[in-house]
CSV table of C-alpha atoms in Angstrom, one decimal:
chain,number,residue,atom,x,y,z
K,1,UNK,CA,-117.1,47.1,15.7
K,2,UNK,CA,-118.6,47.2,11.9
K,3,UNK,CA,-115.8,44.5,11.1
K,4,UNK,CA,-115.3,42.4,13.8
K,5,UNK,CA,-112.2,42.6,16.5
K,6,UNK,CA,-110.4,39.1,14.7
K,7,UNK,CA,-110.5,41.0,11.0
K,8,UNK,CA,-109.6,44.0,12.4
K,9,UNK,CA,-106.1,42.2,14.2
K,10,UNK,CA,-105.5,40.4,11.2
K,11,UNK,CA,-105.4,43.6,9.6
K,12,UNK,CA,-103.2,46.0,11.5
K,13,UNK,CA,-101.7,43.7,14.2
K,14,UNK,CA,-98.4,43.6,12.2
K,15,UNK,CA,-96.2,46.5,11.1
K,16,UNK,CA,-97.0,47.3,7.3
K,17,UNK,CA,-94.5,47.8,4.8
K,18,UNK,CA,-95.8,50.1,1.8
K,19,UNK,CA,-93.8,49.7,-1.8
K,20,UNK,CA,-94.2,50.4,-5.3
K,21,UNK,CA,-91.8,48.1,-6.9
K,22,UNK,CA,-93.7,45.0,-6.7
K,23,UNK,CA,-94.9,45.2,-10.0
K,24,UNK,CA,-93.1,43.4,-13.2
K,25,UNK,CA,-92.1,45.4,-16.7
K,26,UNK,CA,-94.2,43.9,-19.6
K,27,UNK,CA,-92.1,42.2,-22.6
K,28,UNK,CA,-92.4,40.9,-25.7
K,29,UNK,CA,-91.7,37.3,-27.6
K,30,UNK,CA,-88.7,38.8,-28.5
K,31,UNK,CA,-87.4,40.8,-24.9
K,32,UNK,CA,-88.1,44.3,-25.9
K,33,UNK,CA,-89.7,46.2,-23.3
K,34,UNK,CA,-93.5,47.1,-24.0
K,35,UNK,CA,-94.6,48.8,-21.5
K,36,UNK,CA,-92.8,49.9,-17.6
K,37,UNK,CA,-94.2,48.8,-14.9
K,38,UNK,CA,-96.6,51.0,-13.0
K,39,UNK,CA,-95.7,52.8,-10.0
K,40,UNK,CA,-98.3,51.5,-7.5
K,41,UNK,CA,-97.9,52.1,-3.8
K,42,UNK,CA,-99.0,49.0,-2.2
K,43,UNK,CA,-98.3,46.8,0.8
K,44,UNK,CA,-95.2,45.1,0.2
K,45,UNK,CA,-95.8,42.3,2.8
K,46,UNK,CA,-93.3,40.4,4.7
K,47,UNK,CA,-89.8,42.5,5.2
K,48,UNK,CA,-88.3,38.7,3.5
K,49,UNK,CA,-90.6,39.0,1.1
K,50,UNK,CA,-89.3,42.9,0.4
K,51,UNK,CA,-85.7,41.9,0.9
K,52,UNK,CA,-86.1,38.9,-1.7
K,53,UNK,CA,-87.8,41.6,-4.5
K,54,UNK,CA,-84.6,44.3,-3.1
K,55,UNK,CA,-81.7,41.6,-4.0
K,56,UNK,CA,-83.3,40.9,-7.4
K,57,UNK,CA,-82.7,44.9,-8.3
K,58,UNK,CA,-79.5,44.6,-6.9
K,59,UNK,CA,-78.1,41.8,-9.0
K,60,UNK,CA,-79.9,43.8,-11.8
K,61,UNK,CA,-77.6,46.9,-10.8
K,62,UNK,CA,-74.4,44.7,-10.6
K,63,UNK,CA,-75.2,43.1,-14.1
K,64,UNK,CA,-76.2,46.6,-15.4
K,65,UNK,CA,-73.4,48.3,-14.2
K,66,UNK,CA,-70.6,45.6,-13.5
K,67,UNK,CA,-67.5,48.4,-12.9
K,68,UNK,CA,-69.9,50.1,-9.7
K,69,UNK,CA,-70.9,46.9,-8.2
K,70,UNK,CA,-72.0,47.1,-4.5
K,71,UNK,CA,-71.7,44.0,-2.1
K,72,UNK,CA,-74.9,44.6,0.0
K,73,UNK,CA,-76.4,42.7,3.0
K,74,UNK,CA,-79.9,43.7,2.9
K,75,UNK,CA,-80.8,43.2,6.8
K,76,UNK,CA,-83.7,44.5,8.6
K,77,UNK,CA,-82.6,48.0,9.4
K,78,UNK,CA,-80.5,48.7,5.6
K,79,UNK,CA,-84.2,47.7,4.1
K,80,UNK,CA,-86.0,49.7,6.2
K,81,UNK,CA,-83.5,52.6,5.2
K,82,UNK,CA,-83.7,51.6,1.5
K,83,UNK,CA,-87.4,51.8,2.1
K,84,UNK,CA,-87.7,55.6,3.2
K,85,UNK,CA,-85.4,56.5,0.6
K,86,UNK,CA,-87.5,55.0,-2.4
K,87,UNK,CA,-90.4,56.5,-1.0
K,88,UNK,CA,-89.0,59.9,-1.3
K,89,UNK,CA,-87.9,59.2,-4.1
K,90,UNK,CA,-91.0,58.7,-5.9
K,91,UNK,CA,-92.6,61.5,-4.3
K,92,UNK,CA,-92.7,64.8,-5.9
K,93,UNK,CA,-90.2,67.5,-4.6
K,94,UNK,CA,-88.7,64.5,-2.1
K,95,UNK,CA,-85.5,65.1,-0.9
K,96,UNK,CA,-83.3,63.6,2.4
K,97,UNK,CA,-80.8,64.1,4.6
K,98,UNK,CA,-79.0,61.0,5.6
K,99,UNK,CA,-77.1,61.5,9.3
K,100,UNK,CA,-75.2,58.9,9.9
K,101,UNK,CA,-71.6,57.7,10.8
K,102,UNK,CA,-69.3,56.6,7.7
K,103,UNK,CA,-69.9,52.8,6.4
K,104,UNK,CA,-73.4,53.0,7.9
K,105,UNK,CA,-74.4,52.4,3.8
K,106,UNK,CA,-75.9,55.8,3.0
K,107,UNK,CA,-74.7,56.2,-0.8
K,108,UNK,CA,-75.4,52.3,-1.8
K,109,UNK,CA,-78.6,52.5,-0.7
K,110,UNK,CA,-79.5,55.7,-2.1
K,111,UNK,CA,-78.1,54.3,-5.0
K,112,UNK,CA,-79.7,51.4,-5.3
K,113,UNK,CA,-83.4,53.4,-4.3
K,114,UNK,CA,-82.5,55.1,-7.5
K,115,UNK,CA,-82.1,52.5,-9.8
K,116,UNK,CA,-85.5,50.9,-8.3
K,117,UNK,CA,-87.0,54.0,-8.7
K,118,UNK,CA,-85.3,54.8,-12.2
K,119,UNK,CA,-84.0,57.9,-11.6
K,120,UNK,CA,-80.8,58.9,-13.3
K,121,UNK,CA,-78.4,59.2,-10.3
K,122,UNK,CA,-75.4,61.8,-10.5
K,123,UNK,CA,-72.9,62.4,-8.2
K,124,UNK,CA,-70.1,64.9,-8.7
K,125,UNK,CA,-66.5,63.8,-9.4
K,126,UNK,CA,-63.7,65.8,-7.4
K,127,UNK,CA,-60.5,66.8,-8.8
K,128,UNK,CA,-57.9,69.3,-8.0
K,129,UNK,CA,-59.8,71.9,-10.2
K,130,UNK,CA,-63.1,71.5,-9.0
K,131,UNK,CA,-64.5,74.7,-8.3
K,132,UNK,CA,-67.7,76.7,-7.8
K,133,UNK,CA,-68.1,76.9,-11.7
K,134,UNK,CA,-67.4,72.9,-12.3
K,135,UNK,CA,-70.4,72.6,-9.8
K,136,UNK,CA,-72.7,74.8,-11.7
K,137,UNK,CA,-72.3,73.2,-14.7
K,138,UNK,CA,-72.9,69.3,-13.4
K,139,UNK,CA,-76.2,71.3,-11.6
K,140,UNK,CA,-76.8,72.9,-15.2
K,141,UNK,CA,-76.9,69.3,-16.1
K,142,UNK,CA,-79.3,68.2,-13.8
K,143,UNK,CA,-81.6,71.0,-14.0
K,144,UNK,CA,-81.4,70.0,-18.2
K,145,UNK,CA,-82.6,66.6,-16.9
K,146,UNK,CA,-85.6,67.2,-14.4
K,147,UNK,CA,-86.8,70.3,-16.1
K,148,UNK,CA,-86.3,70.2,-20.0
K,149,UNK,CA,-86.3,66.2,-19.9
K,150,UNK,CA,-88.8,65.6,-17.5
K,151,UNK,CA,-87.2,62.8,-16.0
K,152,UNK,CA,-86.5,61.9,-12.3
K,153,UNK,CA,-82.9,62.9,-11.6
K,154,UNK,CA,-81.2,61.9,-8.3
K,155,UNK,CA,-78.1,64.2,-6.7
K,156,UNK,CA,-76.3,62.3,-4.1
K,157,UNK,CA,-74.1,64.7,-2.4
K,158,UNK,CA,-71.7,63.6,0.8
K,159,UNK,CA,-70.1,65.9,3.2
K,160,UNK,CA,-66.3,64.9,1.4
K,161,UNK,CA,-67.8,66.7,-1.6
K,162,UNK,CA,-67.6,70.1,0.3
K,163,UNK,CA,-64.8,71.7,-1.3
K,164,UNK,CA,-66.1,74.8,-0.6
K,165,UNK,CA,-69.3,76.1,1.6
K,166,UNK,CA,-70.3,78.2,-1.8
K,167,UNK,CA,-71.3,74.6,-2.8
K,168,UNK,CA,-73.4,74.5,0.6
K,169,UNK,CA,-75.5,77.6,-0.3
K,170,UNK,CA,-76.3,76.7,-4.0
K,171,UNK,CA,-78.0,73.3,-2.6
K,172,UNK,CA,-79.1,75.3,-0.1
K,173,UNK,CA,-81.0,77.6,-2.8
K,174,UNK,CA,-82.1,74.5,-5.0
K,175,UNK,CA,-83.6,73.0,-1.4
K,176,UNK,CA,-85.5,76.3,-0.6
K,177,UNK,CA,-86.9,78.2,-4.0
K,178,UNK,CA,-85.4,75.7,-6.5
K,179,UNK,CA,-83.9,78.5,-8.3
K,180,UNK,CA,-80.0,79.0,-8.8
K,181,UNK,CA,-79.3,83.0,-9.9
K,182,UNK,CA,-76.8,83.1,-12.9
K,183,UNK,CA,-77.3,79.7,-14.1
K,184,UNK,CA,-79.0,80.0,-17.3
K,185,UNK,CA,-78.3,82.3,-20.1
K,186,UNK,CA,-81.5,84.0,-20.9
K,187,UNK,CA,-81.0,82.6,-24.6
K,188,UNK,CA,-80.8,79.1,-23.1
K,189,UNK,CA,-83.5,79.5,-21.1
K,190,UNK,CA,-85.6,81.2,-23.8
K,191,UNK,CA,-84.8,77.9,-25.6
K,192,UNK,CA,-86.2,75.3,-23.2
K,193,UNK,CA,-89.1,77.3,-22.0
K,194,UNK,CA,-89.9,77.1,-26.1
K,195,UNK,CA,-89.9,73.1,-26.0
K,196,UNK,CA,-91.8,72.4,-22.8
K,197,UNK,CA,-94.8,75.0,-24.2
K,198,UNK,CA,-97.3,72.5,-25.3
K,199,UNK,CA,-96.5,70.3,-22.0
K,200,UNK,CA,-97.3,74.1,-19.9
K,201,UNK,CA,-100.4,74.5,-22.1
K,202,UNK,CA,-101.6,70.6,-20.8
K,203,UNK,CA,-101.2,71.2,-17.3
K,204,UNK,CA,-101.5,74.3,-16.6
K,205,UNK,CA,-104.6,75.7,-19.0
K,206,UNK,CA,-106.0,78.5,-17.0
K,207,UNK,CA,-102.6,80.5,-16.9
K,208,UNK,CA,-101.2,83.1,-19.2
K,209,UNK,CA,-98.7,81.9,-21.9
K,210,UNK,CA,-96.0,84.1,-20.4
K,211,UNK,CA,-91.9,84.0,-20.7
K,212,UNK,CA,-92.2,84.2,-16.6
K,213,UNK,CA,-94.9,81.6,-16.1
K,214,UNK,CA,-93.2,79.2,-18.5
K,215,UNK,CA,-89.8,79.7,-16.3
K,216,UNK,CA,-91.8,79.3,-13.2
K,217,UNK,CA,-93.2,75.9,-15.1
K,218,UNK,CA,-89.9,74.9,-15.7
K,219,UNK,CA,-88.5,75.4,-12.3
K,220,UNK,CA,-91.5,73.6,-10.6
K,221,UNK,CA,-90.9,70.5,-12.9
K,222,UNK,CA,-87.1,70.4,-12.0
K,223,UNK,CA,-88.2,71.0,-8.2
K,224,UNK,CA,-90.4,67.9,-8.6
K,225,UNK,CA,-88.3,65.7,-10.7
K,226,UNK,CA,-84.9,66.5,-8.8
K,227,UNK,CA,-83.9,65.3,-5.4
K,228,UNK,CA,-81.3,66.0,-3.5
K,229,UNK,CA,-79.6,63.4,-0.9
K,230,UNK,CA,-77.4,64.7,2.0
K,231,UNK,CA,-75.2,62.3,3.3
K,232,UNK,CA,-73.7,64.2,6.8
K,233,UNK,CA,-72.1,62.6,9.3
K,234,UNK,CA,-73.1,63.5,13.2
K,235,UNK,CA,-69.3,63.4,14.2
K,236,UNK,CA,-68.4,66.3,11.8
K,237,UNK,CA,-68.2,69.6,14.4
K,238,UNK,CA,-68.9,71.3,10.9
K,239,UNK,CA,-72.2,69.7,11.4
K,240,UNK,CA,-74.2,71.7,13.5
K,241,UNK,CA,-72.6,75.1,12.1
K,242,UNK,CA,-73.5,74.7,8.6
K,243,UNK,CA,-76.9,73.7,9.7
K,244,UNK,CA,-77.7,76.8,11.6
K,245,UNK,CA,-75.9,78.7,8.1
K,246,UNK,CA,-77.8,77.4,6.0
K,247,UNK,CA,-81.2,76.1,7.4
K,248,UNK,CA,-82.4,74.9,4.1
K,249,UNK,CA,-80.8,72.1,4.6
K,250,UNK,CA,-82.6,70.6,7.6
K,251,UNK,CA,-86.1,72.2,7.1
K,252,UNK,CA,-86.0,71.4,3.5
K,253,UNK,CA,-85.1,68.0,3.4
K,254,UNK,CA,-86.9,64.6,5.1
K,255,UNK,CA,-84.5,63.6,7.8
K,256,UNK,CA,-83.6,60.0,8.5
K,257,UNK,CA,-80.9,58.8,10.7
K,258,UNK,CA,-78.8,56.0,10.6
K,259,UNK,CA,-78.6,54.5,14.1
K,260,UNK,CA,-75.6,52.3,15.0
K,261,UNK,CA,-76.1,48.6,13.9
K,262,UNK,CA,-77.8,46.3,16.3
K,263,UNK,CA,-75.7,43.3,16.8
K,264,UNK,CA,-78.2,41.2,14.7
K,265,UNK,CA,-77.4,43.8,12.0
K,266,UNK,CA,-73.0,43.1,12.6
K,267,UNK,CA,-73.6,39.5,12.7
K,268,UNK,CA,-75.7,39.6,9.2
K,269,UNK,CA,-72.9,41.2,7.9
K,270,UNK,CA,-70.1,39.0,8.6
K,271,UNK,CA,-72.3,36.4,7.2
K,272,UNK,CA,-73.2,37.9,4.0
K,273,UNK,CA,-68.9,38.7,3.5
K,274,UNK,CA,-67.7,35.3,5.2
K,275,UNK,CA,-70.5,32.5,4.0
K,276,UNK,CA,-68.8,31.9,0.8
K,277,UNK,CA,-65.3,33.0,1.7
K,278,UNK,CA,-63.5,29.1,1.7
K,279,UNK,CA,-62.4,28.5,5.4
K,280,UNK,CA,-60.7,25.3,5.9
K,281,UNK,CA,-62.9,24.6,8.7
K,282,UNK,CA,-66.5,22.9,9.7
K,283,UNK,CA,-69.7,24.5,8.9
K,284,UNK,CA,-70.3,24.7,12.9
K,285,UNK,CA,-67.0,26.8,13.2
K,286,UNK,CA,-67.8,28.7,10.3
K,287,UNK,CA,-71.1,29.8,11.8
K,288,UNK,CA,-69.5,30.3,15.5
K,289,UNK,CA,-67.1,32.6,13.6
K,290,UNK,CA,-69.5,35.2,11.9
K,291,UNK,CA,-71.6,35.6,15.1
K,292,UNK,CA,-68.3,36.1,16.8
K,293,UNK,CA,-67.1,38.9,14.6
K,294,UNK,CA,-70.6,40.4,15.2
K,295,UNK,CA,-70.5,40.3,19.3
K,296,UNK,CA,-67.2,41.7,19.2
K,297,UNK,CA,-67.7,44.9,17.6
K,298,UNK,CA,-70.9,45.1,19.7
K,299,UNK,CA,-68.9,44.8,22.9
K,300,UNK,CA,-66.3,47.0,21.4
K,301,UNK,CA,-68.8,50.2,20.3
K,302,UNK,CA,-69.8,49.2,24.4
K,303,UNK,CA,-66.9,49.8,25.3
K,304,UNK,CA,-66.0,53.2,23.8
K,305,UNK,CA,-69.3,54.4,25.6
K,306,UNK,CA,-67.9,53.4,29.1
K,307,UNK,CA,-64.6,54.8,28.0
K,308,UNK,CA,-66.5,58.0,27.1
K,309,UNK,CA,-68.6,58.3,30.3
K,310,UNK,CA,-65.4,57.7,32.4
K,311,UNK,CA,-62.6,60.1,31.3
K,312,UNK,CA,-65.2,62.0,28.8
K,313,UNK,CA,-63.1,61.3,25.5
K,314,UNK,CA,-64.7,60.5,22.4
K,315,UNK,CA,-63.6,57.1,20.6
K,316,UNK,CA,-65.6,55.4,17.5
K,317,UNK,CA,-65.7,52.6,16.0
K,318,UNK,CA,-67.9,52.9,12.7
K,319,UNK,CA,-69.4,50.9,10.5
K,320,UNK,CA,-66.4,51.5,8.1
K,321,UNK,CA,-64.3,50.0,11.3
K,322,UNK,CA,-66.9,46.9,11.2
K,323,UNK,CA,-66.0,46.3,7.3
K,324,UNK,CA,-62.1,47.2,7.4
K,325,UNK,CA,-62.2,44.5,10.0
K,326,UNK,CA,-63.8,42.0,8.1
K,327,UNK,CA,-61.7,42.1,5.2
K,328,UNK,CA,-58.8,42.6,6.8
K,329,UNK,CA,-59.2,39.4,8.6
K,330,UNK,CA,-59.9,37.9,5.0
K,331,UNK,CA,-56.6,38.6,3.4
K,332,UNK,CA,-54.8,38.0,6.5
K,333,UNK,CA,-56.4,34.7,6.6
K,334,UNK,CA,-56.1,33.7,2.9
K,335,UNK,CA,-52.2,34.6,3.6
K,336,UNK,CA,-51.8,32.7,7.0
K,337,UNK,CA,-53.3,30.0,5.3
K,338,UNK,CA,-50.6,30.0,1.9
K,339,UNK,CA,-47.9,30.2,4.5
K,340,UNK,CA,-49.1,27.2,6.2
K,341,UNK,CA,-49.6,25.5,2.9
K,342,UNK,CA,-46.1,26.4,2.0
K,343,UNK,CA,-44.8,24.6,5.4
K,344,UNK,CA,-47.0,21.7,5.0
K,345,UNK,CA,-46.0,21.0,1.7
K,346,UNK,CA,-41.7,21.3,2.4
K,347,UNK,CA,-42.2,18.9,5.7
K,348,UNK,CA,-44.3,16.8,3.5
K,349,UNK,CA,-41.6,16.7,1.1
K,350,UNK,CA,-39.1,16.2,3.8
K,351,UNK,CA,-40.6,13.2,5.2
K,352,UNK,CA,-41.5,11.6,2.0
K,353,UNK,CA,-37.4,11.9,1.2
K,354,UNK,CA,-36.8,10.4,4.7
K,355,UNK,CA,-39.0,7.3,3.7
K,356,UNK,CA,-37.5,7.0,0.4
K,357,UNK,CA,-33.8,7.2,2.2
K,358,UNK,CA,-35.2,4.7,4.9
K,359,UNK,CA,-36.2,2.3,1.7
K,360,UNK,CA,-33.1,2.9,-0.7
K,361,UNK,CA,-31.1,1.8,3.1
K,362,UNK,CA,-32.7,-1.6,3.1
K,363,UNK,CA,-32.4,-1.8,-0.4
K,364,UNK,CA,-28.7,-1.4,-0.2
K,365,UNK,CA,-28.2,-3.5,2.9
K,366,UNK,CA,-30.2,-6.5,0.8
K,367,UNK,CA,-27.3,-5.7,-2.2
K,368,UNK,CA,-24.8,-5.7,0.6
C-alpha cells in the first residue's frame, strides 16, 4: 500500500536472479591486475543477460586452460544449475550434492562455478594404486589450502571415484566435524597453527592463545574455505545404501537435482554442437534438423517410461545417450559425405573422359 500496487509489480512480478559476478577486475595502463573485483551479491537481471556474463567466463576458462576445454550450451536450466552452485560456492561452509543422471553436466558446471568464483578446484586422479593413503594426502593438500592458505578450495568428487567406501566415510567426517583423525603430524600441525597466529589474534580477540583453540581456528577456516561437491547418480542402487551409511552426506550437504532435460533444453543442445558443424544443406534444413534431434530423444526418454509402466523394466536414455548421439551422427555424417565426394568425383571423371572420347571421335572422323 505505502508504494503503490504498479511499483510493487514492477518489482517482484518476475522471477529474480541474484549473482555476484557482475562486477569487472580493475587494471592498469599496462594489464596488471590492481585490484579483484568485489564479491557483491546483486540482482543479476535477465537469465540472457546472466547467460551472456556466464559464456564470457567460459571462454576465459577455455583460453586459461586450453588442454580442459569444455563445450558448454548454457540453456535455461544448466544456468540455473550453474547458479546454485556459485552461490554455495561463495558461501561459507557451502557444500552440494549434485543427483543427477550421467551427461546431465554436473562436473563442467561445478567447474566452471569454480573458476567464477576463484576457488582452486581439485579433483582426484585414479590409478591402479590409489588407495586410502593416496586420498589422504590430495585431502592433506586441500586442508594446506583452505586452512594454512586461506583460500577458497573446491573438491569435486563423483561416484566413479569410489574406489573404496573408506573414501565415503572420510568425506563423510570432513562434511560433519571437518576434522579427519590421523591426518596431521602434531609437528606439522604445530607448524601451521604457528603461522595463522596473528590472523587467530584478529578475529578471534576475546579467546585464549591456546595450541587447541588455534587448531579449532584452523579447522573452522578450512571448514569455511573448503567445499565439497557430490556428484551421485539416482540410478546407482549403491545410492540409497551409502546414504543411510553415512548420513553426512545428505544432511551435510545442499541438495540439488538435476531433472531430465526439457525438450527446449535437447533442442538447445543440438544447436549449440550442430550450428557451426558445415552441413551441405540450407539454413531451413539445418534448423529443421537440430529441433529434430531434440524431439527425438524427447519421444524416446517417453518412450522408456511407457516401456517401464508396461512390463516394469527399467531402460535409460541419459544425457550422455543425448551427446553420444549427436556426435556420432557428426562423424558418421562427415564420413557419408567423403564417400559421396569420392563417387562424385570418379563419375565426374568418368563422364568428362566420355566427352573427351565423344570429341577425339569427331575429331578423327573429320581426319578420316
Amino acid at each position: 500500500d505505502i508504494f503503490g500496487q504498479e511499483l510493487y509489480n514492477n518489482a517482484c512480478s518476475k522471477e529474480k536472479f541474484m549473482v555476484s559476478f557482475l562486477r569487472d577486475d580493475i587494471y592498469d595502463e599496462d594489464e596488471i591486475l590492481v585490484e579483484e573485483a568485489p564479491k557483491i551479491y546483486e540482482d543479476g537481471g535477465t537469465l540472457e543477460m546472466i547467460r551472456e556474463r556466464a559464456c564470457m567466463f567460459l571462454d576465459k576458462y577455455n583460453e586459461e586452460y586450453p588442454s580442459k576445454q569444455m563445450e558448454l550450451v548454457l540453456f535455461e536450466d544448466a544456468l540455473k544449475h550453474m547458479l546454485r552452485i556459485s552461490r554455495l560456492l561463495e558461501i561459507p561452509r557451502g557444500s552440494g550434492l549434485l543427483v543427477g543422471v550421467g551427461g546431465s553436466g554436473k562436473q563442467s558446471l561445478t567447474r566452471l562455478a569454480s573458476f567464477i568464483s576463484r576457488a582452486m578446484c581439485f579433483q582426484i586422479t585414479l590409478t591402479k594404486q590409489y588407495n586410502r593413503n593416496a586420498l589422504m594426502d590430495d585431502i592433506r593438500i586441500l586442508y594446506k589450502n583452505a586452512g594454512h592458505k586461506n583460500q577458497p578450495t573446491t573438491f569435486l568428487f563423483t561416484e566413479s571415484e569410489i574406489k573404496d567406501e573408506v573414501f565415503l566415510e572420510t568425506i563423510n567426517s570432513i562434511l560433519s566435524t571437518g576434522e579427519v583423525p590421523g591426518l596431521f603430524a602434531k609437528d606439522e600441525m604445530m607448524a601451521m597453527t604457528a603461522d595463522i597466529r596473528l590472523d587467530f589474534l584478529r578475529d578471534r580477540p576475546g579467546e585464549e592463545e591456546t595450541q587447541d583453540n588455534l587448531r579449532q581456528y584452523f579447522t573452522d577456516r578450512v571448514r569455511d574455505n573448503l567445499h565439497i561437491i557430490l556428484c551421485m547418480s539416482p540410478m546407482n542402487p549403491k545410492f540409497p545404501i551409502r546414504a543411510r551409511k553415512f548420513p553426512g552426506l545428505v544432511s551435510g550437504p545442499t541438495i540439488d537435482w538435476f531433472l531430465p532435460w526439457p525438450e527446449e533444453a535437447l533442442v538447445s543442445v543440438s544447436h549449440g554442437f550442430i550450428k557451426d558443424f558445415p552441413l551441405d544443406c540450407s539454413e531451413e534444413v539445418k534448423s529443421s534438423l537440430m529441433t529434430h534431434m531434440g524431439v527425438v530423444h524427447k519421444m524416446v526418454t517417453d518412450v522408456c517410461d511407457e516401456y517401464f509402466n508396461s512390463m516394469r523394466r527399467q531402460v535409460y536414455q541419459t544425457p550422455k545417450s543425448y551427446l553420444s548421439f549427436i556426435s556420432a551422427y557428426k562423424a558418421m555424417y562427415h564420413k557419408k559425405l567423403e564417400t559421396l565426394k569420392e563417387k562424385e568425383s570418379r563419375v565426374n571423371l568418368g563422364l568428362e573422359k566420355l566427352i573427351q572420347g565423344a570429341k577425339d571421335v569427331e575429331a578423327m572422323k573429320a581426319v578420316l
